[in-house]
């Protein structure tokens, strides 16, 4: 993949690449193609070396791990500050054997999913309703836009007072965090569907149901995916914070426990697992995107 | 450019052969029951947007199967008239009556933009044109036939985004044709195409019109296109039909012939004079 090949597309989509802190607003100040292309989207690279090409993204992470290991082994970085990758792996192995790791990952994963489904589901429903119905939009949109300006993590003290450190506290926070990016981008997607296509659908006698299924929903899908990806990021972020502050299980709790006992390798392990889970969620949404948006020029193999 | 070339064989057929084909098609059409087109009578048609009265009394009769072109300066209300005829907007006053009460699929419109669903393959885009009949058993076969008719039989499985502008417009034409409409209204359908593609598309339009016998109403800003294709050219000015020119030349017409050029010049002169009068160009 040559640099020159990848330049123009990167530039064209650059407004979406820089993800600020309130990322869910992103779709409001961009109107064109509302999502970012894939790093491997342009397959103009040498066709003779597909395998090597697939490995290129892993060169830098591998090099970092290698340097990290070297720095620890030579004593350049004291193990109190940062344990060697091998120590982290060892700690992971021990926790895996004791079953603790799987249990905590499972708890976190469960919280993330349930919170995401609840918040995303409600956000999607409101996005649909407000995108399709003027009345619904008039009734609820202003209120939702006002609530949106409260950073959901600022609610943590209140949420602890309401729910204690119960499961529902974490689910509530995740759901709230996920709600807005999904809501805003679904709404934006529906509102920006080409009105000429909607008119075309009506001319050709589509019923409201068909119009939604064949024109409005597919038209809104790229934007919905933008919301989905932002929501996944916010989902993990919220969960980390919530589990670190108020939990008695889960990855964040595992990290906090380890801190109390000065088990720095477990702390680093937790962070790495968070990163891995985040990457997995992102890859899953990208795969889904590629599958459902195969019609889009940005996803077509040339 | 390739499109223009691809259409060459149609015209390059031996003259007598082409003649037989045209005659056979015409006979088939006649045999299928009187003209397939619907006649159209417009009386006292007015349309205002707020204070802006765009159409100020249009009276017009179009016989079944006629090819009518509508020309006029930009903003004179051509699209407005077409949308009223197609039933997309309601007139402020006046009436539009067809020779027979048209069914939903009898009147179709084609716009300057192809308006294809980017997320549907070419064939499903054409199937959209079947409207309520989409679920019938022969829907796919009919869509395929329409695609072959516009010369895109091999593109059925493609996404619209990989097609050229002319090809997209031909898919839109297939979608409009697939329900075998009796009135087909075109709003500058070739306006966005390059010169060569335009010419091949004009030939295609003329061919399907002769083949299917619908009543054709073509809005265009290209007077040469109007005189080359139409039986009759209407000039709209000041919200009324300012001129009604019959083009009584045999088909297929040779582009650039003296008669066509003379007619074109006459209509253009009228249009330019009109613009001096109102001086709001
Ligand atoms: N939906 C509308 N609302 C208000 N004004 C309109 C609308 N559609 C057209 N017009 C006005 O009607 C006039 C004629 O427009 P149109 O029929 O599109 O012209 P054209 O001959 O170029 O196709 C223009 O002045 C335009 O501004
Ligand atoms: Mg117009």
XYZ file of C-alpha atoms and ligand atoms in Angstrom:
611
model
C 0.000 0.000 0.000
C 1.802 3.100 -1.141
C 1.481 6.348 0.713
C 0.338 8.193 -2.394
C -2.544 5.790 -2.934
C -3.890 6.270 0.517
C -3.479 10.031 0.701
C -6.505 11.409 -1.160
C -9.053 9.240 0.592
C -7.572 9.928 4.009
C -7.820 13.594 3.289
C -11.365 13.399 2.063
C -12.484 11.768 5.272
C -10.136 13.477 7.651
C -12.884 15.436 9.376
C -14.127 12.229 10.897
C -10.787 10.769 11.795
C -9.992 13.182 14.579
C -12.258 12.008 17.321
C -12.782 14.636 19.960
C -14.079 14.074 23.432
C -17.729 14.625 22.542
C -17.600 12.462 19.498
C -21.290 11.851 19.273
C -21.699 15.372 17.920
C -19.572 14.526 14.965
C -22.343 13.908 12.505
C -23.751 17.379 13.021
C -20.939 19.222 11.384
C -20.376 16.975 8.472
C -22.761 16.436 5.668
C -21.020 14.459 2.967
C -20.233 10.802 3.145
C -20.864 10.360 6.815
C -18.329 7.759 7.654
C -14.705 7.073 7.460
C -13.193 4.651 5.030
C -11.162 1.673 6.014
C -7.471 1.722 6.280
C -7.380 -1.265 3.982
C -10.193 0.122 1.847
C -8.041 0.833 -1.153
C -6.719 -2.400 -2.436
C -4.507 -0.816 -5.014
C -1.440 -2.293 -3.360
C 0.709 -4.875 -5.052
C -1.497 -7.909 -5.644
C 1.459 -10.294 -5.511
C 2.029 -9.891 -1.767
C -1.372 -10.022 -0.110
C -0.131 -11.875 2.981
C 2.756 -9.570 3.622
C 0.424 -6.624 3.140
C -1.910 -7.961 5.821
C 0.983 -8.189 8.277
C 2.190 -4.633 7.841
C -0.172 -3.108 10.451
C 1.276 -5.467 13.076
C 4.881 -4.438 12.589
C 4.691 -1.391 14.855
C 2.842 -3.077 17.769
C 5.280 -5.987 17.643
C 8.243 -3.619 17.637
C 6.805 -1.769 20.632
C 6.400 -5.009 22.610
C 9.928 -5.975 21.686
C 11.394 -2.640 22.788
C 9.292 -2.787 25.951
C 10.622 -6.256 26.748
C 14.194 -5.175 26.081
C 13.811 -2.070 28.228
C 12.531 -4.171 31.131
C 15.090 -6.971 30.802
C 18.008 -4.554 30.689
C 16.621 -2.758 33.744
C 16.252 0.504 31.860
C 12.634 0.572 33.084
C 12.238 -0.667 36.688
C 9.599 -3.373 37.044
C 7.828 -1.241 39.699
C 7.002 1.219 36.949
C 6.240 -1.170 34.133
C 6.448 -4.965 34.250
C 7.869 -6.786 31.248
C 5.420 -8.171 28.667
C 6.411 -11.662 29.740
C 5.464 -10.855 33.349
C 2.118 -9.499 32.187
C 1.544 -12.637 30.144
C 2.465 -14.751 33.150
C 0.045 -12.860 35.395
C -2.624 -13.366 32.722
C -1.882 -17.070 32.599
C -2.215 -17.408 36.382
C -5.488 -15.517 36.459
C -6.704 -17.607 33.558
C -5.969 -20.808 35.443
C -7.725 -19.573 38.577
C -10.761 -18.708 36.433
C -10.729 -15.169 37.788
C -9.806 -13.593 34.451
C -12.579 -15.259 32.484
C -15.117 -14.434 35.179
C -14.191 -10.755 35.248
C -14.040 -10.435 31.475
C -17.396 -12.114 31.248
C -18.925 -9.743 33.824
C -17.588 -6.693 32.002
C -18.622 -8.015 28.618
C -22.110 -8.749 29.913
C -22.485 -5.254 31.398
C -21.238 -3.657 28.211
C -23.594 -5.645 26.007
C -26.721 -5.230 28.105
C -26.079 -1.532 28.641
C -25.383 -1.108 24.945
C -28.510 -2.937 23.865
C -30.707 -0.940 26.242
C -29.220 2.495 25.534
C -28.659 1.828 21.835
C -32.134 0.394 21.427
C -33.799 3.383 23.043
C -31.573 5.805 21.124
C -32.350 4.064 17.851
C -36.072 4.115 18.598
C -36.010 7.833 19.400
C -33.883 8.502 16.332
C -36.381 6.695 14.116
C -39.381 8.328 15.727
C -37.951 11.835 15.554
C -36.579 11.330 12.059
C -39.886 10.091 10.695
C -42.401 12.124 12.681
C -42.447 15.887 12.951
C -44.681 15.691 15.984
C -42.382 13.331 17.836
C -39.379 15.498 16.980
C -41.095 18.638 18.237
C -42.089 16.857 21.410
C -38.771 15.307 22.426
C -35.836 16.593 20.388
C -35.237 19.824 22.313
C -35.348 17.988 25.627
C -32.914 15.355 24.422
C -30.555 17.988 23.041
C -30.526 19.649 26.457
C -29.861 16.420 28.331
C -27.079 15.666 25.877
C -25.068 18.565 27.225
C -24.674 16.870 30.583
C -21.535 14.700 30.470
C -22.951 11.358 31.513
C -19.943 10.557 33.702
C -20.773 13.629 35.792
C -23.794 11.662 36.955
C -21.673 9.030 38.710
C -22.136 10.429 42.254
C -25.864 10.682 41.694
C -26.026 7.221 40.171
C -24.169 5.749 43.155
C -26.651 7.429 45.478
C -29.542 6.009 43.469
C -28.322 2.506 42.729
C -25.390 1.967 45.100
C -22.673 -0.076 43.408
C -25.301 -2.394 42.087
C -25.284 -3.796 38.526
C -27.994 -1.338 37.557
C -25.665 1.597 38.212
C -23.208 0.416 35.569
C -25.929 -0.535 33.109
C -27.563 2.862 33.560
C -24.331 4.731 32.859
C -23.420 2.649 29.834
C -26.931 2.922 28.431
C -26.931 6.674 28.916
C -23.523 7.073 27.311
C -24.459 4.946 24.326
C -27.864 6.551 23.839
C -26.756 9.871 22.373
C -24.388 8.861 19.590
C -26.919 6.311 18.370
C -29.824 8.728 18.684
C -28.094 11.657 16.985
C -26.665 9.681 14.111
C -29.858 7.751 13.437
C -31.763 11.025 13.362
C -29.141 12.661 11.177
C -29.103 9.663 8.833
C -32.844 9.676 8.342
C -33.044 13.418 7.876
C -30.362 13.455 5.232
C -31.801 10.710 3.035
C -32.032 12.158 -0.473
C -35.553 13.627 -0.771
C -35.452 12.936 -4.499
C -35.155 9.223 -3.759
C -38.099 9.425 -1.372
C -40.129 11.173 -4.052
C -39.076 8.497 -6.525
C -40.271 5.793 -4.117
C -43.632 7.476 -3.754
C -44.000 7.939 -7.521
C -43.466 4.222 -7.965
C -46.171 3.444 -5.454
C -44.163 2.313 -2.440
C -46.171 2.063 0.760
C -44.821 3.758 3.885
C -43.427 0.424 5.057
C -41.676 -0.258 1.766
C -40.405 3.290 1.610
C -38.823 2.841 5.011
C -37.399 -0.574 4.252
C -36.129 0.128 0.743
C -35.224 3.824 0.800
C -35.063 5.499 4.199
C -33.389 2.850 6.308
C -30.688 1.884 3.784
C -30.067 5.579 3.204
C -29.626 6.225 6.912
C -27.465 3.169 7.511
C -24.031 4.718 6.864
C -24.771 7.384 9.452
C -26.184 4.825 11.878
C -22.892 2.956 11.648
C -20.970 6.096 12.530
C -23.140 6.307 15.643
C -22.584 2.645 16.369
C -18.819 2.987 16.286
C -18.777 6.077 18.482
C -21.173 4.337 20.849
C -18.896 1.322 21.150
C -16.018 3.577 22.131
C -18.125 5.373 24.716
C -19.427 2.055 25.985
C -15.956 0.830 27.007
C -14.917 4.205 28.342
C -17.993 4.433 30.549
C -17.582 0.907 31.776
C -13.934 1.368 32.709
C -14.731 4.457 34.747
C -17.795 2.962 36.369
C -16.076 -0.296 37.256
C -13.050 1.488 38.612
C -15.125 3.695 40.879
C -17.960 1.493 41.957
C -17.885 -2.242 41.419
C -17.201 -5.529 43.113
C -16.416 -7.476 39.971
C -15.346 -6.914 36.404
C -12.137 -5.844 34.722
C -12.059 -2.380 36.257
C -12.545 -3.863 39.692
C -9.779 -6.383 39.008
C -7.445 -3.524 38.140
C -8.347 -1.558 41.281
C -7.884 -4.621 43.478
C -4.497 -5.255 41.910
C -3.505 -1.649 42.578
C -4.266 -2.089 46.290
C -1.933 -5.103 46.398
C 0.638 -3.414 44.160
C 0.203 -6.072 41.478
C 1.255 -3.826 38.652
C 1.364 -6.674 36.130
C -2.352 -7.305 36.672
C -3.083 -3.581 36.298
C -1.292 -3.514 32.953
C -3.010 -6.741 31.961
C -6.442 -5.210 32.626
C -5.589 -2.194 30.521
C -4.422 -4.388 27.657
C -7.579 -6.489 27.839
C -9.697 -3.358 27.670
C -7.786 -2.333 24.579
C -8.306 -5.768 23.079
C -12.037 -5.776 23.798
C -12.367 -2.308 22.309
C -10.532 -3.419 19.208
C -12.734 -6.505 18.935
C -15.918 -4.448 19.172
C -14.625 -2.064 16.534
C -13.641 -4.899 14.208
C -17.054 -6.510 14.634
C -18.830 -3.285 13.728
C -16.555 -2.783 10.745
C -17.242 -6.279 9.520
C -20.961 -5.658 9.846
C -20.538 -2.375 8.035
C -18.665 -3.980 5.184
C -21.357 -6.608 4.928
C -24.343 -4.270 4.852
C -22.784 -1.379 2.940
C -21.263 -3.412 0.145
C -23.093 -1.135 -2.297
C -21.159 1.904 -1.130
C -18.268 2.993 -3.363
C -15.990 3.225 -0.312
C -16.444 -0.494 0.295
C -16.141 -1.772 -3.225
C -13.136 -3.667 -4.390
C -11.815 -2.028 -7.472
C -18.032 7.750 -25.695
C -18.147 4.009 -25.742
C -21.868 4.186 -25.345
C -22.230 6.190 -28.473
C -20.180 3.619 -30.303
C -22.104 0.730 -28.860
C -25.247 2.118 -30.329
C -23.793 2.404 -33.760
C -24.786 -1.093 -34.894
C -28.459 -0.277 -34.419
C -28.194 2.534 -36.915
C -25.719 0.717 -39.073
C -28.247 -1.979 -39.922
C -28.986 -2.168 -43.655
C -31.606 0.423 -44.381
C -34.249 -1.938 -45.750
C -33.782 -4.282 -42.796
C -34.214 -1.456 -40.276
C -37.282 -0.407 -42.142
C -38.820 -3.865 -41.860
C -38.094 -3.975 -38.125
C -39.743 -0.619 -37.584
C -42.756 -1.641 -39.626
C -43.081 -4.924 -37.756
C -42.922 -3.135 -34.442
C -45.499 -0.679 -35.587
C -47.821 -3.456 -36.751
C -47.415 -5.280 -33.453
C -48.301 -2.104 -31.632
C -51.391 -1.576 -33.713
C -52.389 -5.200 -33.249
C -52.039 -4.895 -29.496
C -55.085 -2.693 -29.502
C -55.429 0.872 -30.588
C -52.588 3.194 -29.730
C -50.964 2.343 -26.389
C -50.558 5.994 -25.606
C -53.111 8.052 -23.762
C -54.358 11.353 -25.070
C -54.193 14.316 -22.770
C -56.340 17.426 -22.499
C -55.324 20.367 -20.344
C -57.735 23.247 -19.724
C -57.065 26.553 -18.019
C -54.204 25.129 -16.012
C -52.714 27.481 -13.422
C -50.111 26.984 -10.776
C -48.920 29.520 -8.250
C -46.351 29.186 -5.488
C -47.481 31.831 -3.035
C -47.492 35.083 -5.002
C -45.390 33.655 -7.772
C -47.822 32.643 -10.507
C -45.759 30.278 -12.640
C -48.395 28.881 -15.005
C -51.084 31.338 -16.079
C -53.576 29.356 -18.061
C -52.312 26.488 -20.186
C -54.681 24.998 -22.749
C -53.374 22.003 -24.609
C -54.492 18.833 -26.301
C -51.972 16.065 -26.936
C -53.227 13.196 -29.117
C -52.452 9.638 -28.044
C -48.928 8.566 -28.911
C -47.640 11.992 -29.879
C -44.093 13.043 -29.038
C -44.257 16.568 -27.624
C -41.253 18.636 -26.630
C -41.556 21.574 -24.266
C -38.921 24.304 -24.416
C -38.588 27.631 -22.704
C -36.161 29.676 -20.707
C -34.938 28.453 -17.367
C -37.514 29.035 -14.652
C -40.432 29.478 -17.039
C -42.346 26.612 -15.452
C -41.518 23.601 -17.638
C -40.826 21.322 -14.701
C -43.868 22.660 -12.915
C -46.072 21.753 -15.880
C -44.542 18.311 -16.095
C -45.053 17.660 -12.396
C -48.698 18.652 -12.712
C -49.166 16.304 -15.664
C -47.504 13.473 -13.758
C -49.718 14.142 -10.763
C -46.819 14.968 -8.437
C -48.302 18.360 -7.560
C -51.846 19.686 -7.573
C -52.790 22.605 -9.860
C -54.062 25.876 -8.400
C -56.810 25.926 -11.024
C -57.755 24.133 -14.213
C -57.889 20.495 -15.195
C -55.820 17.735 -16.723
C -57.772 14.879 -18.264
C -56.449 11.740 -19.908
C -58.267 9.924 -22.676
C -58.907 7.134 -20.218
C -58.585 7.067 -16.451
C -54.910 6.062 -16.084
C -53.848 3.394 -13.627
C -50.925 4.229 -11.337
C -48.392 2.519 -13.589
C -49.674 4.217 -16.753
C -47.958 7.552 -16.157
C -44.231 7.595 -15.482
C -41.669 10.383 -15.101
C -37.956 10.461 -15.724
C -35.826 13.213 -14.220
C -32.473 14.743 -14.984
C -31.005 12.775 -12.076
C -31.384 9.020 -12.460
C -32.626 8.673 -8.865
C -31.486 5.064 -8.587
C -31.309 3.383 -5.203
C -27.539 3.102 -4.634
C -28.063 0.099 -2.339
C -30.051 -1.927 -4.855
C -28.575 -3.800 -7.813
C -29.475 -2.612 -11.288
C -32.140 -5.287 -11.721
C -33.919 -4.497 -8.452
C -33.830 -0.836 -9.344
C -35.690 -1.661 -12.539
C -38.150 -3.826 -10.599
C -39.026 -0.775 -8.504
C -40.683 0.520 -11.674
C -43.296 -2.201 -11.540
C -44.925 -0.458 -8.601
C -47.735 -2.534 -7.160
C -47.053 -5.363 -9.623
C -43.604 -5.863 -8.138
C -44.664 -9.055 -6.392
C -46.077 -10.699 -9.510
C -44.439 -13.900 -10.706
C -43.014 -12.446 -13.909
C -41.624 -9.306 -12.269
C -38.005 -10.336 -12.723
C -38.489 -11.427 -16.319
C -40.142 -8.120 -17.145
C -37.344 -6.157 -15.495
C -34.789 -8.156 -17.447
C -36.613 -7.484 -20.685
C -36.680 -3.754 -19.947
C -32.932 -3.806 -19.263
C -32.274 -5.570 -22.558
C -34.467 -2.993 -24.270
C -32.162 -0.187 -23.137
C -29.078 -2.243 -23.977
C -27.958 -3.012 -20.431
C -28.855 -6.689 -20.202
C -25.338 -7.496 -19.027
C -25.411 -4.997 -16.154
C -28.261 -6.508 -14.165
C -26.109 -7.542 -11.196
C -24.090 -4.319 -10.892
C -24.312 -1.637 -8.252
C -25.432 1.699 -9.717
C -22.273 3.409 -8.459
C -20.104 1.580 -10.999
C -22.195 2.733 -13.979
C -21.471 5.786 -16.119
C -23.896 8.709 -16.163
C -25.441 7.564 -19.433
C -25.816 4.002 -18.198
C -27.501 5.174 -14.993
C -29.943 7.189 -17.032
C -30.650 4.148 -19.185
C -31.411 2.129 -16.038
C -33.792 4.915 -15.015
C -35.373 4.652 -18.462
C -35.769 0.895 -18.070
C -37.402 1.478 -14.689
C -39.827 3.935 -16.265
C -40.553 1.580 -19.163
C -40.945 -1.677 -17.268
C -44.577 -1.047 -16.340
C -45.341 -0.257 -20.006
C -46.599 3.244 -19.294
C -49.001 4.975 -21.643
C -47.664 8.437 -20.856
C -43.989 9.047 -20.250
C -42.852 12.479 -19.085
C -39.184 13.436 -19.263
C -37.730 16.381 -17.360
C -34.453 17.202 -19.103
C -33.400 13.559 -18.883
C -30.255 14.099 -20.923
C -29.285 17.460 -19.456
C -26.377 16.107 -17.462
C -24.841 13.950 -20.184
C -21.936 14.665 -22.498
C -22.644 15.400 -26.144
C -21.989 11.946 -27.590
C -23.889 10.117 -24.873
C -26.743 12.547 -25.416
C -27.015 11.659 -29.060
C -27.075 7.928 -28.426
C -29.646 8.455 -25.665
C -31.804 10.524 -28.005
C -31.762 7.689 -30.488
C -32.676 5.290 -27.713
C -35.587 7.465 -26.595
C -36.889 7.707 -30.130
C -36.572 3.953 -30.605
C -38.443 2.978 -27.433
C -41.100 5.568 -28.158
C -41.677 4.189 -31.658
C -41.515 0.685 -30.271
C -43.952 1.119 -27.398
C -46.164 3.912 -28.640
C -46.602 5.812 -25.396
C -47.386 9.503 -25.375
C -44.057 11.248 -24.782
C -43.670 14.659 -23.172
C -40.088 15.830 -23.179
C -38.951 18.938 -21.358
C -35.596 20.090 -22.665
C -33.479 23.202 -22.857
C -31.882 21.946 -26.037
C -33.915 23.180 -29.003
C -31.950 20.984 -31.421
C -32.956 17.966 -29.353
C -36.570 19.091 -29.371
C -36.812 19.446 -33.145
C -34.887 16.219 -33.753
C -37.178 14.093 -31.597
C -40.607 15.653 -31.338
C -43.706 15.709 -33.516
C -44.470 19.054 -31.997
C -42.587 21.669 -30.010
C -44.276 23.897 -27.453
C -42.617 27.107 -26.356
C -43.625 28.279 -22.897
C -43.324 31.929 -22.048
C -44.898 34.078 -19.400
C -46.748 31.095 -17.993
C -48.515 30.349 -21.276
C -47.886 28.398 -24.422
C -46.425 31.078 -26.666
C -45.857 28.916 -29.703
C -46.951 25.518 -30.920
C -44.748 24.292 -33.764
C -45.501 21.095 -35.660
C -42.408 19.253 -36.853
C -43.604 17.336 -39.838
C -40.387 15.671 -40.929
C -39.944 11.962 -41.666
C -38.033 9.791 -39.179
C -35.340 8.911 -38.521
C -34.283 12.524 -38.876
C -30.825 13.382 -39.998
C -29.134 15.609 -37.449
C -27.813 18.784 -38.975
C -30.160 18.706 -41.966
C -31.270 22.048 -43.401
C -34.917 21.650 -42.420
C -34.080 20.851 -38.803
C -31.632 23.734 -38.624
C -34.251 26.130 -40.028
C -36.858 25.041 -37.487
C -34.335 25.227 -34.683
C -33.342 28.728 -35.724
C -36.949 29.863 -35.811
C -37.697 28.581 -32.317
C -34.446 29.928 -30.899
C -35.202 33.333 -32.402
C -38.533 33.339 -30.687
C -36.994 32.371 -27.367
C -34.359 35.085 -27.600
C -36.879 37.768 -28.561
C -39.012 36.757 -25.624
C -36.102 37.189 -23.289
C -35.517 40.735 -24.550
C -39.131 41.631 -23.900
C -39.144 40.523 -20.306
C -35.452 41.355 -19.831
C -35.168 39.348 -16.653
C -32.596 36.896 -17.866
N -41.938 23.885 -4.953
C -41.815 25.172 -5.314
N -42.020 26.157 -4.418
C -41.903 27.452 -4.773
N -41.556 27.876 -5.996
C -41.328 26.949 -6.937
C -41.441 25.551 -6.636
N -41.158 24.859 -7.761
C -40.884 25.773 -8.706
N -40.990 27.027 -8.215
C -40.776 28.261 -8.971
O -41.485 28.141 -10.174
C -40.743 28.710 -11.232
C -40.629 27.713 -12.354
O -39.823 26.624 -11.944
P -39.585 25.367 -12.869
O -40.878 24.810 -13.289
O -38.697 24.438 -12.123
O -38.819 25.999 -14.087
P -38.100 25.294 -15.313
O -38.788 25.786 -16.520
O -36.674 25.772 -15.304
O -38.209 23.821 -15.140
C -39.411 29.163 -10.661
O -39.483 30.549 -10.482
C -39.328 28.445 -9.339
O -38.679 29.272 -8.430
Mg -36.762 22.366 -14.703
